[in-house]
Amino acid sequence: MYAVLLAYVDESYTSDRYYIAALIVPDTEASSLIRALDKIVDDAAWQYAGLDHRAELHAYDLVGGKGAWAPLKSLVRARIGIYGSAVQAVADHQCAIIVRGVNSQGLAARYGSRADSPHSVVMTHLIESIDRYAAKLQENALIIADEVDGQSEYRQALWTYQQGSTWGYRARKITRVIDTIHFAPSHASRLVQGADLIAYLYRRRATVTESDPRSENAWAALKERAVLKQIHFHCWHP
């Protein structure tokens, strides 16, 4: 039995797709996975001049050679290799991946001015999925999410779901997601960074047609590794 499931949450989006991933790690596995991700960055920092040992595993920057990863701007294979090592670290640990998404343009077209924000809609669906997974294991889950605007509203929404239920045709009373949503800056949490890598990966595979066969093969291989830990994935197309 686990004491608690730690659900680390982050998002990735374009103008027409909004994805949020949960990297769900038993508390007994968290420290090991953190050390594994730390080691990946630490090893890269020793190998590549100018890279900080504290560099954030932020998917957008890592893929584009931006921000902390600018010293590797010209080293595409190295950057994708680091991404792959991080995804493999997730695959090597006892954890689970849930990804929910929405077609943002479809949401706006269907509901117009009445539409909730894509983040709010997907977050609700993700909370339902996390709760369902935790209930199946007869465990409790705690959500640790990247910082976003409107944090108090998201905390209030979770409280409402715990007291009553979520909304929609699959409305669910949330009983296994406990306490509140704990927001943390992604640069301070390797496991929020892990969720970011997963969210970006799933969103990219859904929205980007790779023009280079080598790039297609690399991203397909990354997705295959992540799917090993996937327990639920769904993108809603209103």
mmCIF file of C-alpha atoms in Angstrom:
data_model
loop_
_atom_site.group_PDB
_atom_site.id
_atom_site.type_symbol
_atom_site.label_atom_id
_atom_site.label_comp_id
_atom_site.label_asym_id
_atom_site.label_seq_id
_atom_site.Cartn_x
_atom_site.Cartn_y
_atom_site.Cartn_z
ATOM 1 C CA MET A 1 0.000 0.000 0.000
ATOM 2 C CA TYR A 2 1.208 3.505 -0.843
ATOM 3 C CA ALA A 3 0.800 6.343 1.634
ATOM 4 C CA VAL A 4 -0.231 8.723 -1.144
ATOM 5 C CA LEU A 5 -0.024 9.118 -4.916
ATOM 6 C CA LEU A 6 1.688 12.360 -5.916
ATOM 7 C CA ALA A 7 0.169 13.729 -9.139
ATOM 8 C CA TYR A 8 2.492 16.268 -10.790
ATOM 9 C CA VAL A 9 0.674 18.366 -13.376
ATOM 10 C CA ASP A 10 1.721 20.654 -16.234
ATOM 11 C CA GLU A 11 0.299 21.808 -19.569
ATOM 12 C CA SER A 12 1.284 22.244 -23.213
ATOM 13 C CA TYR A 13 -0.847 23.962 -25.820
ATOM 14 C CA THR A 14 -1.206 25.557 -29.244
ATOM 15 C CA SER A 15 -3.948 27.759 -30.633
ATOM 16 C CA ASP A 16 -6.183 24.731 -31.242
ATOM 17 C CA ARG A 17 -5.104 22.070 -28.726
ATOM 18 C CA TYR A 18 -4.732 22.247 -24.957
ATOM 19 C CA TYR A 19 -3.180 19.285 -23.153
ATOM 20 C CA ILE A 20 -2.505 18.739 -19.465
ATOM 21 C CA ALA A 21 -0.488 15.762 -18.245
ATOM 22 C CA ALA A 22 -0.345 14.180 -14.823
ATOM 23 C CA LEU A 23 2.777 12.259 -13.861
ATOM 24 C CA ILE A 24 1.539 10.154 -10.949
ATOM 25 C CA VAL A 25 4.293 8.933 -8.666
ATOM 26 C CA PRO A 26 3.867 6.942 -5.442
ATOM 27 C CA ASP A 27 5.563 8.765 -2.580
ATOM 28 C CA THR A 28 7.929 5.799 -2.249
ATOM 29 C CA GLU A 29 9.199 6.372 -5.822
ATOM 30 C CA ALA A 30 9.398 10.172 -5.860
ATOM 31 C CA SER A 31 12.893 10.603 -4.455
ATOM 32 C CA SER A 32 14.344 7.996 -6.804
ATOM 33 C CA LEU A 33 12.826 9.621 -9.881
ATOM 34 C CA ILE A 34 13.971 13.070 -8.756
ATOM 35 C CA ARG A 35 17.529 11.769 -8.376
ATOM 36 C CA ALA A 36 17.362 10.164 -11.826
ATOM 37 C CA LEU A 37 16.234 13.413 -13.482
ATOM 38 C CA ASP A 38 18.820 15.410 -11.522
ATOM 39 C CA LYS A 39 21.529 13.060 -12.728
ATOM 40 C CA ILE A 40 20.503 13.493 -16.366
ATOM 41 C CA VAL A 41 20.932 17.263 -16.116
ATOM 42 C CA ASP A 42 24.071 16.949 -14.000
ATOM 43 C CA ASP A 43 25.711 14.590 -16.502
ATOM 44 C CA ALA A 44 24.797 16.910 -19.370
ATOM 45 C CA ALA A 45 26.234 19.907 -17.500
ATOM 46 C CA TRP A 46 29.546 18.121 -17.062
ATOM 47 C CA GLN A 47 29.590 17.201 -20.745
ATOM 48 C CA TYR A 48 28.511 20.497 -22.312
ATOM 49 C CA ALA A 49 30.192 23.795 -21.431
ATOM 50 C CA GLY A 50 27.898 26.557 -20.297
ATOM 51 C CA LEU A 51 25.012 24.352 -19.182
ATOM 52 C CA ASP A 52 23.978 24.935 -15.580
ATOM 53 C CA HIS A 53 23.629 21.878 -13.341
ATOM 54 C CA ARG A 54 20.337 23.378 -12.154
ATOM 55 C CA ALA A 55 18.898 23.773 -15.678
ATOM 56 C CA GLU A 56 15.169 23.199 -15.822
ATOM 57 C CA LEU A 57 13.920 20.304 -17.929
ATOM 58 C CA HIS A 58 11.484 22.607 -19.702
ATOM 59 C CA ALA A 59 10.350 20.958 -22.920
ATOM 60 C CA TYR A 60 9.986 24.102 -25.038
ATOM 61 C CA ASP A 61 13.466 25.345 -24.134
ATOM 62 C CA LEU A 62 15.087 21.922 -24.333
ATOM 63 C CA VAL A 63 13.666 21.173 -27.778
ATOM 64 C CA GLY A 64 14.413 24.634 -29.139
ATOM 65 C CA GLY A 65 17.823 25.143 -27.546
ATOM 66 C CA LYS A 66 16.538 28.194 -25.701
ATOM 67 C CA GLY A 67 16.860 29.575 -22.175
ATOM 68 C CA ALA A 68 19.068 27.421 -19.983
ATOM 69 C CA TRP A 69 19.583 25.061 -22.941
ATOM 70 C CA ALA A 70 20.953 27.739 -25.288
ATOM 71 C CA PRO A 71 24.538 26.375 -24.883
ATOM 72 C CA LEU A 72 23.310 23.285 -26.784
ATOM 73 C CA LYS A 73 21.562 25.288 -29.514
ATOM 74 C CA SER A 74 23.507 23.637 -32.344
ATOM 75 C CA LEU A 75 23.399 20.136 -30.800
ATOM 76 C CA VAL A 76 19.985 18.829 -31.812
ATOM 77 C CA ARG A 77 20.798 15.160 -31.237
ATOM 78 C CA ALA A 78 22.180 15.898 -27.790
ATOM 79 C CA ARG A 79 19.066 17.802 -26.758
ATOM 80 C CA ILE A 80 16.699 15.105 -28.016
ATOM 81 C CA GLY A 81 18.913 12.519 -26.335
ATOM 82 C CA ILE A 82 18.519 14.322 -23.012
ATOM 83 C CA TYR A 83 14.752 14.471 -23.561
ATOM 84 C CA GLY A 84 14.774 10.759 -24.297
ATOM 85 C CA SER A 85 16.788 9.990 -21.174
ATOM 86 C CA ALA A 86 14.254 11.870 -19.053
ATOM 87 C CA VAL A 87 11.322 9.999 -20.595
ATOM 88 C CA GLN A 88 13.190 6.733 -20.075
ATOM 89 C CA ALA A 89 13.721 7.621 -16.416
ATOM 90 C CA VAL A 90 9.952 7.942 -16.080
ATOM 91 C CA ALA A 91 9.462 4.618 -17.858
ATOM 92 C CA ASP A 92 11.961 2.966 -15.504
ATOM 93 C CA HIS A 93 10.012 3.952 -12.395
ATOM 94 C CA GLN A 94 6.766 2.734 -10.895
ATOM 95 C CA CYS A 95 4.552 5.606 -11.977
ATOM 96 C CA ALA A 96 1.609 6.355 -14.251
ATOM 97 C CA ILE A 97 0.747 8.890 -16.930
ATOM 98 C CA ILE A 98 -2.654 10.461 -17.539
ATOM 99 C CA VAL A 99 -3.102 13.005 -20.334
ATOM 100 C CA ARG A 100 -6.295 14.917 -21.051
ATOM 101 C CA GLY A 101 -6.862 17.474 -23.774
ATOM 102 C CA VAL A 102 -9.409 19.590 -25.603
ATOM 103 C CA ASN A 103 -9.780 21.041 -29.073
ATOM 104 C CA SER A 104 -9.727 24.704 -28.043
ATOM 105 C CA GLN A 105 -11.214 26.006 -31.282
ATOM 106 C CA GLY A 106 -14.020 23.462 -31.115
ATOM 107 C CA LEU A 107 -14.694 24.474 -27.516
ATOM 108 C CA ALA A 108 -15.002 28.132 -28.481
ATOM 109 C CA ALA A 109 -17.119 27.352 -31.538
ATOM 110 C CA ARG A 110 -19.570 25.211 -29.571
ATOM 111 C CA TYR A 111 -19.976 27.335 -26.457
ATOM 112 C CA GLY A 112 -18.995 30.832 -27.617
ATOM 113 C CA SER A 113 -18.873 33.385 -24.816
ATOM 114 C CA ARG A 114 -20.144 30.739 -22.373
ATOM 115 C CA ALA A 115 -17.034 28.587 -22.821
ATOM 116 C CA ASP A 116 -14.775 28.051 -19.834
ATOM 117 C CA SER A 117 -11.051 28.425 -20.472
ATOM 118 C CA PRO A 118 -9.397 25.377 -22.068
ATOM 119 C CA HIS A 119 -7.178 25.016 -19.003
ATOM 120 C CA SER A 120 -10.179 24.958 -16.673
ATOM 121 C CA VAL A 121 -12.036 22.386 -18.791
ATOM 122 C CA VAL A 122 -9.058 20.063 -19.157
ATOM 123 C CA MET A 123 -8.068 20.420 -15.504
ATOM 124 C CA THR A 124 -11.520 19.274 -14.443
ATOM 125 C CA HIS A 125 -11.315 16.244 -16.724
ATOM 126 C CA LEU A 126 -7.828 15.480 -15.418
ATOM 127 C CA ILE A 127 -8.951 15.664 -11.785
ATOM 128 C CA GLU A 128 -11.736 13.186 -12.591
ATOM 129 C CA SER A 129 -9.243 10.815 -14.217
ATOM 130 C CA ILE A 130 -6.764 11.068 -11.331
ATOM 131 C CA ASP A 131 -9.556 10.434 -8.834
ATOM 132 C CA ARG A 132 -10.778 7.424 -10.813
ATOM 133 C CA TYR A 133 -7.253 5.955 -10.965
ATOM 134 C CA ALA A 134 -6.660 6.501 -7.244
ATOM 135 C CA ALA A 135 -10.001 4.910 -6.392
ATOM 136 C CA LYS A 136 -9.100 1.856 -8.470
ATOM 137 C CA LEU A 137 -5.936 1.468 -6.389
ATOM 138 C CA GLN A 138 -7.792 2.350 -3.172
ATOM 139 C CA GLU A 139 -5.271 5.115 -2.547
ATOM 140 C CA ASN A 140 -5.414 8.883 -2.097
ATOM 141 C CA ALA A 141 -3.817 11.395 -4.451
ATOM 142 C CA LEU A 142 -2.339 14.846 -3.945
ATOM 143 C CA ILE A 143 -2.033 17.250 -6.896
ATOM 144 C CA ILE A 144 1.102 19.385 -7.333
ATOM 145 C CA ALA A 145 0.701 21.667 -10.357
ATOM 146 C CA ASP A 146 2.777 24.221 -12.194
ATOM 147 C CA GLU A 147 1.884 27.784 -11.312
ATOM 148 C CA VAL A 148 -0.927 29.312 -13.382
ATOM 149 C CA ASP A 149 -3.145 32.363 -13.180
ATOM 150 C CA GLY A 150 -6.283 31.995 -11.081
ATOM 151 C CA GLN A 151 -4.897 29.556 -8.531
ATOM 152 C CA SER A 152 -7.570 30.398 -5.938
ATOM 153 C CA GLU A 153 -10.302 29.600 -8.471
ATOM 154 C CA TYR A 154 -8.802 26.167 -9.154
ATOM 155 C CA ARG A 155 -8.562 25.450 -5.435
ATOM 156 C CA GLN A 156 -12.184 26.514 -5.011
ATOM 157 C CA ALA A 157 -13.248 24.322 -7.924
ATOM 158 C CA LEU A 158 -11.575 21.247 -6.400
ATOM 159 C CA TRP A 159 -13.273 21.959 -3.062
ATOM 160 C CA THR A 160 -16.615 22.130 -4.886
ATOM 161 C CA TYR A 161 -15.931 18.802 -6.605
ATOM 162 C CA GLN A 162 -15.038 17.235 -3.252
ATOM 163 C CA GLN A 163 -18.188 18.562 -1.563
ATOM 164 C CA GLY A 164 -20.532 17.916 -4.470
ATOM 165 C CA SER A 165 -19.354 16.746 -7.874
ATOM 166 C CA THR A 166 -17.777 17.814 -11.138
ATOM 167 C CA TRP A 167 -19.999 18.904 -14.024
ATOM 168 C CA GLY A 168 -20.981 17.291 -17.318
ATOM 169 C CA TYR A 169 -22.520 13.997 -18.364
ATOM 170 C CA ARG A 170 -19.828 12.057 -16.462
ATOM 171 C CA ALA A 171 -20.045 14.156 -13.306
ATOM 172 C CA ARG A 172 -18.122 12.631 -10.427
ATOM 173 C CA LYS A 173 -17.784 13.344 -6.725
ATOM 174 C CA ILE A 174 -14.068 13.631 -6.022
ATOM 175 C CA THR A 175 -13.218 11.441 -3.052
ATOM 176 C CA ARG A 176 -9.637 10.310 -3.614
ATOM 177 C CA VAL A 177 -7.953 13.589 -4.566
ATOM 178 C CA ILE A 178 -7.339 15.006 -1.126
ATOM 179 C CA ASP A 179 -6.574 18.399 0.379
ATOM 180 C CA THR A 180 -6.207 21.156 -2.234
ATOM 181 C CA ILE A 181 -4.177 21.791 -5.398
ATOM 182 C CA HIS A 182 -0.615 22.704 -4.464
ATOM 183 C CA PHE A 183 0.967 25.051 -6.993
ATOM 184 C CA ALA A 184 4.745 25.153 -7.364
ATOM 185 C CA PRO A 185 7.098 26.902 -9.795
ATOM 186 C CA SER A 186 8.244 24.351 -12.340
ATOM 187 C CA HIS A 187 11.898 25.359 -12.002
ATOM 188 C CA ALA A 188 11.776 24.175 -8.381
ATOM 189 C CA SER A 189 10.286 20.721 -9.041
ATOM 190 C CA ARG A 190 11.892 18.043 -11.191
ATOM 191 C CA LEU A 191 8.637 16.082 -11.200
ATOM 192 C CA VAL A 192 6.556 19.014 -12.429
ATOM 193 C CA GLN A 193 9.227 19.252 -15.128
ATOM 194 C CA GLY A 194 8.652 15.577 -15.867
ATOM 195 C CA ALA A 195 4.947 16.293 -16.350
ATOM 196 C CA ASP A 196 5.859 19.156 -18.686
ATOM 197 C CA LEU A 197 7.982 16.842 -20.836
ATOM 198 C CA ILE A 198 5.080 14.386 -21.090
ATOM 199 C CA ALA A 199 2.492 17.077 -21.886
ATOM 200 C CA TYR A 200 4.690 18.570 -24.609
ATOM 201 C CA LEU A 201 5.382 15.143 -26.100
ATOM 202 C CA TYR A 202 1.719 14.188 -26.370
ATOM 203 C CA ARG A 203 0.685 17.605 -27.654
ATOM 204 C CA ARG A 204 3.459 17.634 -30.261
ATOM 205 C CA ARG A 205 2.533 14.200 -31.575
ATOM 206 C CA ALA A 206 -1.054 15.403 -31.984
ATOM 207 C CA THR A 207 -0.346 18.759 -33.622
ATOM 208 C CA VAL A 208 2.984 18.609 -35.492
ATOM 209 C CA THR A 209 3.732 16.849 -38.761
ATOM 210 C CA GLU A 210 7.461 16.247 -38.679
ATOM 211 C CA SER A 211 9.055 17.229 -42.007
ATOM 212 C CA ASP A 212 12.274 15.274 -41.407
ATOM 213 C CA PRO A 213 11.998 11.457 -41.231
ATOM 214 C CA ARG A 214 14.730 11.411 -38.584
ATOM 215 C CA SER A 215 12.709 13.778 -36.436
ATOM 216 C CA GLU A 216 9.575 11.698 -36.955
ATOM 217 C CA ASN A 217 11.398 8.551 -35.872
ATOM 218 C CA ALA A 218 12.869 10.246 -32.812
ATOM 219 C CA TRP A 219 9.556 11.656 -31.582
ATOM 220 C CA ALA A 220 7.709 8.420 -32.320
ATOM 221 C CA ALA A 221 10.265 6.527 -30.232
ATOM 222 C CA LEU A 222 9.825 8.984 -27.337
ATOM 223 C CA LYS A 223 6.053 8.530 -27.444
ATOM 224 C CA GLU A 224 6.448 4.741 -27.419
ATOM 225 C CA ARG A 225 8.435 4.979 -24.190
ATOM 226 C CA ALA A 226 5.844 7.216 -22.550
ATOM 227 C CA VAL A 227 2.942 4.990 -23.603
ATOM 228 C CA LEU A 228 4.454 2.220 -21.490
ATOM 229 C CA LYS A 229 3.284 4.181 -18.438
ATOM 230 C CA GLN A 230 0.074 5.594 -19.906
ATOM 231 C CA ILE A 231 -3.093 4.559 -18.115
ATOM 232 C CA HIS A 232 -5.432 7.080 -19.737
ATOM 233 C CA PHE A 233 -5.362 9.516 -22.640
ATOM 234 C CA HIS A 234 -8.247 11.390 -24.198
ATOM 235 C CA CYS A 235 -8.649 14.631 -26.110
ATOM 236 C CA TRP A 236 -12.182 16.021 -26.216
ATOM 237 C CA HIS A 237 -13.342 17.398 -29.560
ATOM 238 C CA PRO A 238 -16.519 19.398 -28.812
#
